[in-house]
Amino acid sequence: MATPSRRTFLNALGLSGVCALGDRILPPMMRLFAAEDPLLSGRPLVRYPEKTDLILLTSRPPQLETPMRYFDRAITPNEAFFVRYHVSPVPTRVDLDTWRLKVGGSVETPLELSMDDLKTKFERATVTAVAQCSGNSRGRFSPRVNGGQWADGAMGCAEWSGVRLRDVLNKAGVRKEAVEVLFNGLDKPAFPSVPDFMKSLDVSRILDDPNILIAFQMNGESLPMLNGFPARIVVPGWFADHWVKNMSEITLLDKPNDNFWTRAAYRIPDNTCGCVEPGTSPSRTVPINRLKVRSFIAMPANDARVPIGHAVQLKGIAFDGGSGISEVQISDDAGNRWRRVALGKDRGPFAFREWSADWTPPRAGDYRILVRAFNTLGESQSATPLWNPAGYQRNVIEQIEIHVV
Ligand SMILES: Nc1nc2c(c(=O)[nH]1)N[C@H]1C(S)=C(S)[C@@H](COP(=O)(O)O)O[C@H]1N2
Ligand SMILES: [Mo]
């Protein structure tokens, strides 16, 4: 049997009573993040229940980003994994004795599954996959765009375990009229004027893809409340807006979903680059979908000072939308010459791929180290940033500065 209400903020804060906090989940700890990055400096570090110190973007709803130093490895620890919610209040406790995942709409047999049902009636499935917010790095767009001014920490990679979404749909029996599957979580806006966060996927896409999960474990543990306890949708290779957290309802629709979060938000220009001339708007848009190739240098930190005459160990990660990373390269001369670096363990095409390199500075001075990755399709990052009005899917070649003294 599952442990009832093990994941609650109230327990974590040592308080009792369900409404003690209302929607004001104030983190107990705050200090400033020390960073040379102008986007991050001055932003506080906060510690929420079940999480370690993360960089605050907003507190209502909670939006927290992962410091770059965690991206020197393939698996992002649960406590350091970024958090993004759209509406406040967010769920702060779930009692597994009463929690049910409802499956309804255009199905033969509507279901109400307990956590025990999920764990015992379906085959287990596991996938290591990157969750990245479509707006990750939005704060770096120029001209600037509206929306959360994320630096680069709205991403993470975990080993997700649960059951296949298609097995659950097949158990309910998908009616032939059904075209889309709508996901809804326990978070509900405080005001009726704010649209509830819901996302949908095509039925055919789910039935074809054994990697799409209803996950109840992350890196071998229950999901942290803020990352979707007790269960979330995992769509490997796709931006995380589809990865609905704190799941409560799955509804099969006969007509395409037309809610705010699909019709108005999370859309990109309908062309091959997903971009437009900076400052202009696209004439046609489509829902955002696959992750683009990205790579980062996590170690040393940007603006690090290193002594002359020693090799510097560079480390970071690369990822794409599911083709897999085939090569990562660095340059210390503004991209004239590129050098191939060593890749770490392959954890599957949806995971972060670690990379590392030793770099020995030829002489004292200020250096810019660039990193770029290629996937198995030959796709890479762009030398100059691509622009779109919502600030989505940034994937420019990344760089850090190193001062050799
Ligand atoms: N229930 C619920 N699920 C949600 C959201 C939300 O606001 N509510 N936001 C989505 C978006 S846009 C992102 S980027 C991811 C963030 O996942 P994380 O908080 O576990 O990092 O959750 C997705 N799932
Ligand atoms: Mo997101």
GROMACS .gro file of C-alpha atoms and ligand atoms in nm:
model
  430
    1MET     CA    1   0.000   0.000   0.000
    2ALA     CA    2   0.116   0.351  -0.071
    3THR     CA    3   0.192   0.585   0.217
    4PRO     CA    4  -0.095   0.830   0.247
    5SER     CA    5  -0.023   1.200   0.210
    6ARG     CA    6   0.349   1.153   0.247
    7ARG     CA    7   0.415   1.443   0.015
    8THR     CA    8   0.274   1.743   0.189
    9PHE     CA    9   0.420   2.086   0.238
   10LEU     CA   10   0.260   2.109   0.577
   11ASN     CA   11   0.450   1.809   0.704
   12ALA     CA   12   0.765   1.937   0.547
   13LEU     CA   13   0.727   2.269   0.723
   14GLY     CA   14   0.636   2.101   1.051
   15LEU     CA   15   0.290   2.256   1.057
   16SER     CA   16  -0.043   2.086   1.100
   17GLY     CA   17  -0.385   2.163   0.957
   18VAL     CA   18  -0.469   2.184   0.593
   19CYS     CA   19  -0.539   2.554   0.553
   20ALA     CA   20  -0.258   2.684   0.771
   21LEU     CA   21  -0.077   2.824   0.470
   22GLY     CA   22  -0.356   2.889   0.223
   23ASP     CA   23  -0.183   2.961  -0.104
   24ARG     CA   24   0.098   3.157   0.057
   25ILE     CA   25   0.372   2.900   0.047
   26LEU     CA   26   0.654   3.111   0.167
   27PRO     CA   27   0.995   2.957   0.145
   28PRO     CA   28   1.168   2.944   0.483
   29MET     CA   29   1.507   3.050   0.350
   30MET     CA   30   1.629   3.329   0.127
   31ARG     CA   31   1.964   3.470   0.031
   32LEU     CA   32   2.110   3.624  -0.280
   33PHE     CA   33   2.247   3.421  -0.565
   34ALA     CA   34   2.603   3.521  -0.639
   35ALA     CA   35   2.637   3.539  -1.016
   36GLU     CA   36   2.812   3.749  -1.272
   37ASP     CA   37   2.524   3.684  -1.511
   38PRO     CA   38   2.321   4.008  -1.511
   39LEU     CA   39   2.003   3.805  -1.555
   40LEU     CA   40   2.065   3.619  -1.231
   41SER     CA   41   2.247   3.860  -1.007
   42GLY     CA   42   2.025   4.006  -0.740
   43ARG     CA   43   1.778   3.719  -0.761
   44PRO     CA   44   1.726   3.539  -0.432
   45LEU     CA   45   1.796   3.174  -0.365
   46VAL     CA   46   1.498   3.012  -0.198
   47ARG     CA   47   1.439   2.676  -0.039
   48TYR     CA   48   1.093   2.523  -0.074
   49PRO     CA   49   0.978   2.197   0.088
   50GLU     CA   50   1.155   1.893  -0.064
   51LYS     CA   51   1.384   2.124  -0.264
   52THR     CA   52   1.730   2.264  -0.216
   53ASP     CA   53   1.833   2.626  -0.284
   54LEU     CA   54   1.692   2.731  -0.621
   55ILE     CA   55   1.687   3.067  -0.795
   56LEU     CA   56   1.357   3.247  -0.752
   57LEU     CA   57   1.171   3.375  -1.057
   58THR     CA   58   0.826   3.419  -0.899
   59SER     CA   59   0.671   3.293  -0.576
   60ARG     CA   60   0.303   3.306  -0.678
   61PRO     CA   61   0.292   3.075  -0.860
   62PRO     CA   62   0.623   2.914  -0.765
   63GLN     CA   63   0.877   2.937  -1.048
   64LEU     CA   64   1.226   2.830  -0.949
   65GLU     CA   65   1.532   2.768  -1.159
   66THR     CA   66   1.822   2.529  -1.123
   67PRO     CA   67   2.170   2.681  -1.081
   68MET     CA   68   2.400   2.606  -1.379
   69ARG     CA   69   2.644   2.410  -1.161
   70TYR     CA   70   2.400   2.114  -1.153
   71PHE     CA   71   2.437   2.069  -1.531
   72ASP     CA   72   2.781   1.910  -1.504
   73ARG     CA   73   2.604   1.569  -1.487
   74ALA     CA   74   2.337   1.378  -1.674
   75ILE     CA   75   2.087   1.339  -1.392
   76THR     CA   76   1.946   1.644  -1.219
   77PRO     CA   77   1.877   1.568  -0.851
   78ASN     CA   78   1.507   1.585  -0.757
   79GLU     CA   79   1.572   1.851  -0.497
   80ALA     CA   80   1.747   2.072  -0.755
   81PHE     CA   81   1.497   2.018  -1.041
   82PHE     CA   82   1.336   2.341  -1.166
   83VAL     CA   83   0.974   2.428  -1.090
   84ARG     CA   84   0.721   2.597  -1.310
   85TYR     CA   85   0.351   2.653  -1.240
   86HIS     CA   86   0.108   2.878  -1.423
   87VAL     CA   87  -0.159   2.952  -1.169
   88SER     CA   88  -0.172   3.000  -0.797
   89PRO     CA   89  -0.255   2.830  -0.562
   90VAL     CA   90  -0.062   2.511  -0.633
   91PRO     CA   91  -0.146   2.178  -0.469
   92THR     CA   92   0.026   2.146  -0.132
   93ARG     CA   93  -0.099   1.805  -0.025
   94VAL     CA   94  -0.243   1.497  -0.186
   95ASP     CA   95  -0.394   1.212   0.013
   96LEU     CA   96  -0.328   0.890  -0.174
   97ASP     CA   97  -0.618   0.720   0.005
   98THR     CA   98  -0.862   0.940  -0.181
   99TRP     CA   99  -0.660   1.046  -0.489
  100ARG     CA  100  -0.788   0.892  -0.812
  101LEU     CA  101  -0.677   0.939  -1.172
  102LYS     CA  102  -0.997   0.968  -1.375
  103VAL     CA  103  -1.003   0.856  -1.738
  104GLY     CA  104  -1.319   0.965  -1.918
  105GLY     CA  105  -1.472   1.125  -2.226
  106SER     CA  106  -1.477   0.919  -2.546
  107VAL     CA  107  -1.388   0.581  -2.389
  108GLU     CA  108  -1.574   0.249  -2.361
  109THR     CA  109  -1.523   0.222  -1.984
  110PRO     CA  110  -1.442   0.529  -1.773
  111LEU     CA  111  -1.177   0.451  -1.511
  112GLU     CA  112  -1.092   0.580  -1.165
  113LEU     CA  113  -0.746   0.453  -1.084
  114SER     CA  114  -0.582   0.463  -0.742
  115MET     CA  115  -0.204   0.474  -0.707
  116ASP     CA  116  -0.225   0.106  -0.615
  117ASP     CA  117  -0.412   0.033  -0.941
  118LEU     CA  118  -0.145   0.216  -1.140
  119LYS     CA  119   0.131   0.026  -0.964
  120THR     CA  120  -0.025  -0.321  -0.984
  121LYS     CA  121  -0.245  -0.335  -1.295
  122PHE     CA  122  -0.006  -0.207  -1.562
  123GLU     CA  123   0.340  -0.294  -1.683
  124ARG     CA  124   0.613  -0.063  -1.549
  125ALA     CA  125   0.807   0.154  -1.792
  126THR     CA  126   1.109   0.381  -1.741
  127VAL     CA  127   1.270   0.650  -1.957
  128THR     CA  128   1.547   0.901  -1.892
  129ALA     CA  129   1.434   1.228  -2.043
  130VAL     CA  130   1.491   1.603  -2.039
  131ALA     CA  131   1.212   1.834  -1.926
  132GLN     CA  132   1.275   2.182  -2.057
  133CYS     CA  133   1.037   2.476  -2.040
  134SER     CA  134   0.976   2.629  -2.383
  135GLY     CA  135   1.065   2.966  -2.231
  136ASN     CA  136   1.400   2.851  -2.092
  137SER     CA  137   1.657   3.133  -2.153
  138ARG     CA  138   1.376   3.374  -2.251
  139GLY     CA  139   1.544   3.648  -2.049
  140ARG     CA  140   1.824   3.650  -2.307
  141PHE     CA  141   1.598   3.746  -2.600
  142SER     CA  142   1.679   4.072  -2.773
  143PRO     CA  143   1.461   4.263  -2.833
  144ARG     CA  144   1.315   4.153  -2.502
  145VAL     CA  145   0.985   3.968  -2.488
  146ASN     CA  146   0.708   3.935  -2.229
  147GLY     CA  147   0.692   3.634  -2.000
  148GLY     CA  148   0.908   3.485  -1.727
  149GLN     CA  149   1.264   3.612  -1.769
  150TRP     CA  150   1.430   3.273  -1.721
  151ALA     CA  151   1.805   3.238  -1.744
  152ASP     CA  152   1.909   2.885  -1.846
  153GLY     CA  153   1.792   2.683  -1.546
  154ALA     CA  154   1.439   2.589  -1.658
  155MET     CA  155   1.556   2.244  -1.765
  156GLY     CA  156   1.651   1.915  -1.605
  157CYS     CA  157   1.694   1.547  -1.679
  158ALA     CA  158   1.557   1.262  -1.469
  159GLU     CA  159   1.485   0.893  -1.492
  160TRP     CA  160   1.106   0.881  -1.498
  161SER     CA  161   0.915   0.562  -1.408
  162GLY     CA  162   0.551   0.478  -1.418
  163VAL     CA  163   0.313   0.322  -1.666
  164ARG     CA  164   0.264   0.378  -2.036
  165LEU     CA  165  -0.010   0.627  -2.110
  166ARG     CA  166  -0.124   0.413  -2.404
  167ASP     CA  167  -0.174   0.108  -2.178
  168VAL     CA  168  -0.408   0.313  -1.959
  169LEU     CA  169  -0.598   0.445  -2.263
  170ASN     CA  170  -0.628   0.093  -2.404
  171LYS     CA  171  -0.763  -0.034  -2.071
  172ALA     CA  172  -1.037   0.230  -2.088
  173GLY     CA  173  -1.097   0.151  -2.457
  174VAL     CA  174  -1.052   0.448  -2.691
  175ARG     CA  175  -1.365   0.514  -2.899
  176LYS     CA  176  -1.297   0.570  -3.267
  177GLU     CA  177  -1.432   0.928  -3.261
  178ALA     CA  178  -1.159   1.031  -3.010
  179VAL     CA  179  -0.893   1.259  -3.163
  180GLU     CA  180  -0.714   1.418  -2.868
  181VAL     CA  181  -0.635   1.341  -2.506
  182LEU     CA  182  -0.668   1.628  -2.258
  183PHE     CA  183  -0.467   1.633  -1.934
  184ASN     CA  184  -0.570   1.824  -1.623
  185GLY     CA  185  -0.391   1.848  -1.289
  186LEU     CA  186  -0.504   1.935  -0.937
  187ASP     CA  187  -0.397   2.300  -0.965
  188LYS     CA  188  -0.693   2.533  -1.007
  189PRO     CA  189  -0.680   2.910  -1.051
  190ALA     CA  190  -0.810   3.118  -0.762
  191PHE     CA  191  -1.023   3.333  -0.996
  192PRO     CA  192  -1.267   3.209  -1.261
  193SER     CA  193  -1.127   3.460  -1.511
  194VAL     CA  194  -0.793   3.274  -1.516
  195PRO     CA  195  -0.797   2.969  -1.744
  196ASP     CA  196  -0.717   2.633  -1.576
  197PHE     CA  197  -0.387   2.486  -1.702
  198MET     CA  198  -0.462   2.192  -1.934
  199LYS     CA  199  -0.275   2.045  -2.231
  200SER     CA  200  -0.360   1.786  -2.495
  201LEU     CA  201  -0.188   1.544  -2.733
  202ASP     CA  202  -0.318   1.358  -3.039
  203VAL     CA  203  -0.458   1.013  -2.961
  204SER     CA  204  -0.256   0.863  -3.248
  205ARG     CA  205   0.067   1.010  -3.113
  206ILE     CA  206   0.007   0.849  -2.772
  207LEU     CA  207  -0.090   0.510  -2.912
  208ASP     CA  208   0.223   0.507  -3.132
  209ASP     CA  209   0.472   0.613  -2.864
  210PRO     CA  210   0.560   0.367  -2.586
  211ASN     CA  211   0.779   0.633  -2.419
  212ILE     CA  212   0.493   0.861  -2.317
  213LEU     CA  213   0.433   0.785  -1.950
  214ILE     CA  214   0.217   0.854  -1.652
  215ALA     CA  215   0.516   0.877  -1.418
  216PHE     CA  216   0.495   0.838  -1.041
  217GLN     CA  217   0.868   0.813  -0.980
  218MET     CA  218   1.158   1.043  -1.055
  219ASN     CA  219   1.514   0.915  -1.008
  220GLY     CA  220   1.379   0.621  -0.808
  221GLU     CA  221   1.172   0.823  -0.562
  222SER     CA  222   0.818   0.958  -0.545
  223LEU     CA  223   0.786   1.285  -0.733
  224PRO     CA  224   0.842   1.597  -0.522
  225MET     CA  225   0.508   1.775  -0.475
  226LEU     CA  226   0.633   2.070  -0.682
  227ASN     CA  227   0.734   1.839  -0.969
  228GLY     CA  228   0.395   1.672  -0.993
  229PHE     CA  229   0.323   1.433  -0.705
  230PRO     CA  230   0.159   1.188  -0.717
  231ALA     CA  231   0.179   1.143  -1.098
  232ARG     CA  232   0.267   1.347  -1.404
  233ILE     CA  233   0.267   1.307  -1.780
  234VAL     CA  234   0.611   1.259  -1.937
  235VAL     CA  235   0.650   1.325  -2.311
  236PRO     CA  236   1.015   1.248  -2.394
  237GLY     CA  237   1.161   1.477  -2.661
  238TRP     CA  238   0.889   1.740  -2.627
  239PHE     CA  239   0.891   2.071  -2.443
  240ALA     CA  240   0.763   2.037  -2.086
  241ASP     CA  241   0.438   2.230  -2.122
  242HIS     CA  242   0.281   1.895  -2.218
  243TRP     CA  243   0.419   1.724  -1.907
  244VAL     CA  244   0.113   1.795  -1.689
  245LYS     CA  245   0.184   1.761  -1.316
  246ASN     CA  246  -0.027   1.657  -1.015
  247MET     CA  247  -0.250   1.469  -1.259
  248SER     CA  248  -0.617   1.418  -1.183
  249GLU     CA  249  -0.806   1.380  -1.511
  250ILE     CA  250  -0.749   1.238  -1.856
  251THR     CA  251  -1.031   1.315  -2.101
  252LEU     CA  252  -1.063   1.180  -2.454
  253LEU     CA  253  -1.199   1.448  -2.687
  254ASP     CA  254  -1.390   1.409  -3.013
  255LYS     CA  255  -1.280   1.757  -3.124
  256PRO     CA  256  -0.941   1.926  -3.094
  257ASN     CA  257  -0.894   2.100  -2.761
  258ASP     CA  258  -0.941   2.474  -2.794
  259ASN     CA  259  -0.846   2.601  -2.448
  260PHE     CA  260  -0.632   2.908  -2.385
  261TRP     CA  261  -0.307   2.716  -2.325
  262THR     CA  262  -0.330   2.554  -2.668
  263ARG     CA  263  -0.505   2.818  -2.877
  264ALA     CA  264  -0.322   3.126  -2.751
  265ALA     CA  265  -0.014   3.011  -2.557
  266TYR     CA  266   0.273   2.776  -2.638
  267ARG     CA  267   0.274   2.844  -3.010
  268ILE     CA  268   0.568   2.910  -3.241
  269PRO     CA  269   0.588   3.057  -3.594
  270ASP     CA  270   0.477   2.797  -3.851
  271ASN     CA  271   0.805   2.770  -4.046
  272THR     CA  272   1.118   2.555  -4.031
  273CYS     CA  273   1.314   2.777  -3.791
  274GLY     CA  274   1.017   2.862  -3.567
  275CYS     CA  275   1.145   3.219  -3.590
  276VAL     CA  276   1.061   3.560  -3.737
  277GLU     CA  277   1.250   3.884  -3.800
  278PRO     CA  278   1.316   4.026  -3.449
  279GLY     CA  279   1.032   4.254  -3.341
  280THR     CA  280   0.777   4.122  -3.593
  281SER     CA  281   0.489   3.876  -3.549
  282PRO     CA  282   0.432   3.555  -3.741
  283SER     CA  283   0.130   3.523  -3.972
  284ARG     CA  284   0.069   3.160  -3.879
  285THR     CA  285   0.161   2.960  -3.568
  286VAL     CA  286   0.163   2.596  -3.455
  287PRO     CA  287   0.185   2.440  -3.107
  288ILE     CA  288   0.542   2.407  -2.981
  289ASN     CA  289   0.664   2.048  -2.988
  290ARG     CA  290   1.014   1.895  -3.016
  291LEU     CA  291   1.318   2.015  -2.827
  292LYS     CA  292   1.596   2.168  -3.034
  293VAL     CA  293   1.965   2.086  -2.996
  294ARG     CA  294   2.131   2.264  -2.703
  295SER     CA  295   2.457   2.234  -2.513
  296PHE     CA  296   2.596   2.413  -2.208
  297ILE     CA  297   2.919   2.456  -2.016
  298ALA     CA  298   2.844   2.406  -1.647
  299MET     CA  299   3.199   2.389  -1.519
  300PRO     CA  300   3.386   2.610  -1.457
  301ALA     CA  301   3.128   2.878  -1.380
  302ASN     CA  302   3.094   3.172  -1.614
  303ASP     CA  303   3.352   3.441  -1.531
  304ALA     CA  304   3.577   3.197  -1.344
  305ARG     CA  305   3.939   3.293  -1.272
  306VAL     CA  306   4.190   3.018  -1.333
  307PRO     CA  307   4.568   3.010  -1.288
  308ILE     CA  308   4.794   3.013  -1.594
  309GLY     CA  309   4.980   2.692  -1.678
  310HIS     CA  310   4.718   2.441  -1.564
  311ALA     CA  311   4.464   2.237  -1.756
  312VAL     CA  312   4.108   2.347  -1.685
  313GLN     CA  313   3.845   2.076  -1.676
  314LEU     CA  314   3.537   2.179  -1.875
  315LYS     CA  315   3.213   1.987  -1.820
  316GLY     CA  316   2.857   2.018  -1.935
  317ILE     CA  317   2.561   1.855  -2.103
  318ALA     CA  318   2.398   1.844  -2.446
  319PHE     CA  319   2.055   1.725  -2.558
  320ASP     CA  320   1.804   1.731  -2.841
  321GLY     CA  321   1.447   1.620  -2.913
  322GLY     CA  322   1.510   1.247  -2.926
  323SER     CA  323   1.749   1.176  -3.214
  324GLY     CA  324   2.041   1.165  -2.974
  325ILE     CA  325   2.363   1.368  -2.952
  326SER     CA  326   2.646   1.247  -3.175
  327GLU     CA  327   2.911   1.512  -3.115
  328VAL     CA  328   2.998   1.806  -2.891
  329GLN     CA  329   3.266   2.062  -2.980
  330ILE     CA  330   3.433   2.357  -2.808
  331SER     CA  331   3.617   2.659  -2.945
  332ASP     CA  332   3.843   2.913  -2.771
  333ASP     CA  333   3.890   3.139  -3.077
  334ALA     CA  334   3.538   3.271  -3.146
  335GLY     CA  335   3.441   2.967  -3.349
  336ASN     CA  336   3.722   2.958  -3.606
  337ARG     CA  337   3.847   2.621  -3.494
  338TRP     CA  338   3.637   2.364  -3.314
  339ARG     CA  339   3.765   2.074  -3.111
  340ARG     CA  340   3.569   1.756  -3.047
  341VAL     CA  341   3.523   1.666  -2.678
  342ALA     CA  342   3.462   1.336  -2.498
  343LEU     CA  343   3.104   1.224  -2.443
  344GLY     CA  344   2.987   1.047  -2.126
  345LYS     CA  345   2.755   0.751  -2.090
  346ASP     CA  346   2.468   0.723  -2.338
  347ARG     CA  347   2.145   0.712  -2.133
  348GLY     CA  348   1.918   0.703  -2.435
  349PRO     CA  349   1.821   0.961  -2.697
  350PHE     CA  350   1.600   1.172  -2.468
  351ALA     CA  351   1.856   1.222  -2.189
  352PHE     CA  352   2.124   1.480  -2.116
  353ARG     CA  353   2.454   1.363  -2.266
  354GLU     CA  354   2.747   1.456  -2.044
  355TRP     CA  355   3.063   1.586  -2.206
  356SER     CA  356   3.403   1.684  -2.070
  357ALA     CA  357   3.732   1.827  -2.197
  358ASP     CA  358   4.064   1.948  -2.063
  359TRP     CA  359   4.156   2.292  -2.190
  360THR     CA  360   4.499   2.441  -2.128
  361PRO     CA  361   4.506   2.817  -2.180
  362PRO     CA  362   4.799   2.916  -2.402
  363ARG     CA  363   4.865   3.244  -2.218
  364ALA     CA  364   4.715   3.478  -1.958
  365GLY     CA  365   4.413   3.684  -2.055
  366ASP     CA  366   4.037   3.670  -2.100
  367TYR     CA  367   3.893   3.382  -2.298
  368ARG     CA  368   3.553   3.301  -2.435
  369ILE     CA  369   3.480   2.928  -2.459
  370LEU     CA  370   3.205   2.831  -2.701
  371VAL     CA  371   3.017   2.500  -2.706
  372ARG     CA  372   2.800   2.345  -2.974
  373ALA     CA  373   2.646   2.001  -3.019
  374PHE     CA  374   2.527   1.799  -3.318
  375ASN     CA  375   2.251   1.541  -3.311
  376THR     CA  376   2.241   1.224  -3.522
  377LEU     CA  377   2.044   1.418  -3.787
  378GLY     CA  378   2.330   1.670  -3.821
  379GLU     CA  379   2.130   1.951  -3.655
  380SER     CA  380   2.312   2.195  -3.428
  381GLN     CA  381   2.280   2.532  -3.256
  382SER     CA  382   2.273   2.863  -3.441
  383ALA     CA  383   2.560   3.114  -3.426
  384THR     CA  384   2.320   3.407  -3.389
  385PRO     CA  385   2.004   3.375  -3.181
  386LEU     CA  386   1.673   3.306  -3.356
  387TRP     CA  387   1.385   3.524  -3.240
  388ASN     CA  388   1.011   3.473  -3.189
  389PRO     CA  389   0.765   3.692  -2.996
  390ALA     CA  390   0.696   3.442  -2.715
  391GLY     CA  391   1.066   3.384  -2.644
  392TYR     CA  392   1.053   3.009  -2.701
  393GLN     CA  393   1.308   2.738  -2.790
  394ARG     CA  394   1.626   2.942  -2.770
  395ASN     CA  395   1.917   2.731  -2.900
  396VAL     CA  396   2.206   2.960  -2.981
  397ILE     CA  397   2.569   2.846  -2.941
  398GLU     CA  398   2.647   2.896  -2.571
  399GLN     CA  399   2.960   3.045  -2.419
  400ILE     CA  400   3.135   3.128  -2.093
  401GLU     CA  401   3.415   3.365  -2.008
  402ILE     CA  402   3.728   3.247  -1.834
  403HIS     CA  403   3.993   3.481  -1.695
  404VAL     CA  404   4.338   3.325  -1.696
  405VAL     CA  405   4.561   3.499  -1.441
  406LIG     N1  406  -0.047   2.086  -1.337
  406LIG     C1  407   0.044   2.158  -1.404
  406LIG     N2  408   0.132   2.093  -1.479
  406LIG     C2  409   0.227   2.159  -1.549
  406LIG     C3  410   0.231   2.302  -1.546
  406LIG     C4  411   0.135   2.369  -1.464
  406LIG     O1  412   0.132   2.492  -1.455
  406LIG     N3  413   0.044   2.293  -1.396
  406LIG     N4  414   0.328   2.368  -1.619
  406LIG     C5  415   0.393   2.295  -1.730
  406LIG     C6  416   0.515   2.359  -1.778
  406LIG     S1  417   0.495   2.489  -1.886
  406LIG     C7  418   0.640   2.313  -1.747
  406LIG     S2  419   0.780   2.386  -1.811
  406LIG     C8  420   0.657   2.194  -1.661
  406LIG     C9  421   0.756   2.219  -1.550
  406LIG     O2  422   0.781   2.101  -1.479
  406LIG     P1  423   0.856   2.104  -1.340
  406LIG     O3  424   0.792   2.208  -1.254
  406LIG     O4  425   0.848   1.966  -1.283
  406LIG     O5  426   0.999   2.140  -1.369
  406LIG     O6  427   0.536   2.151  -1.603
  406LIG    C10  428   0.426   2.151  -1.692
  406LIG     N5  429   0.314   2.089  -1.623
  407MO      MO  430   0.699   2.567  -1.946
   0.00000   0.00000   0.00000
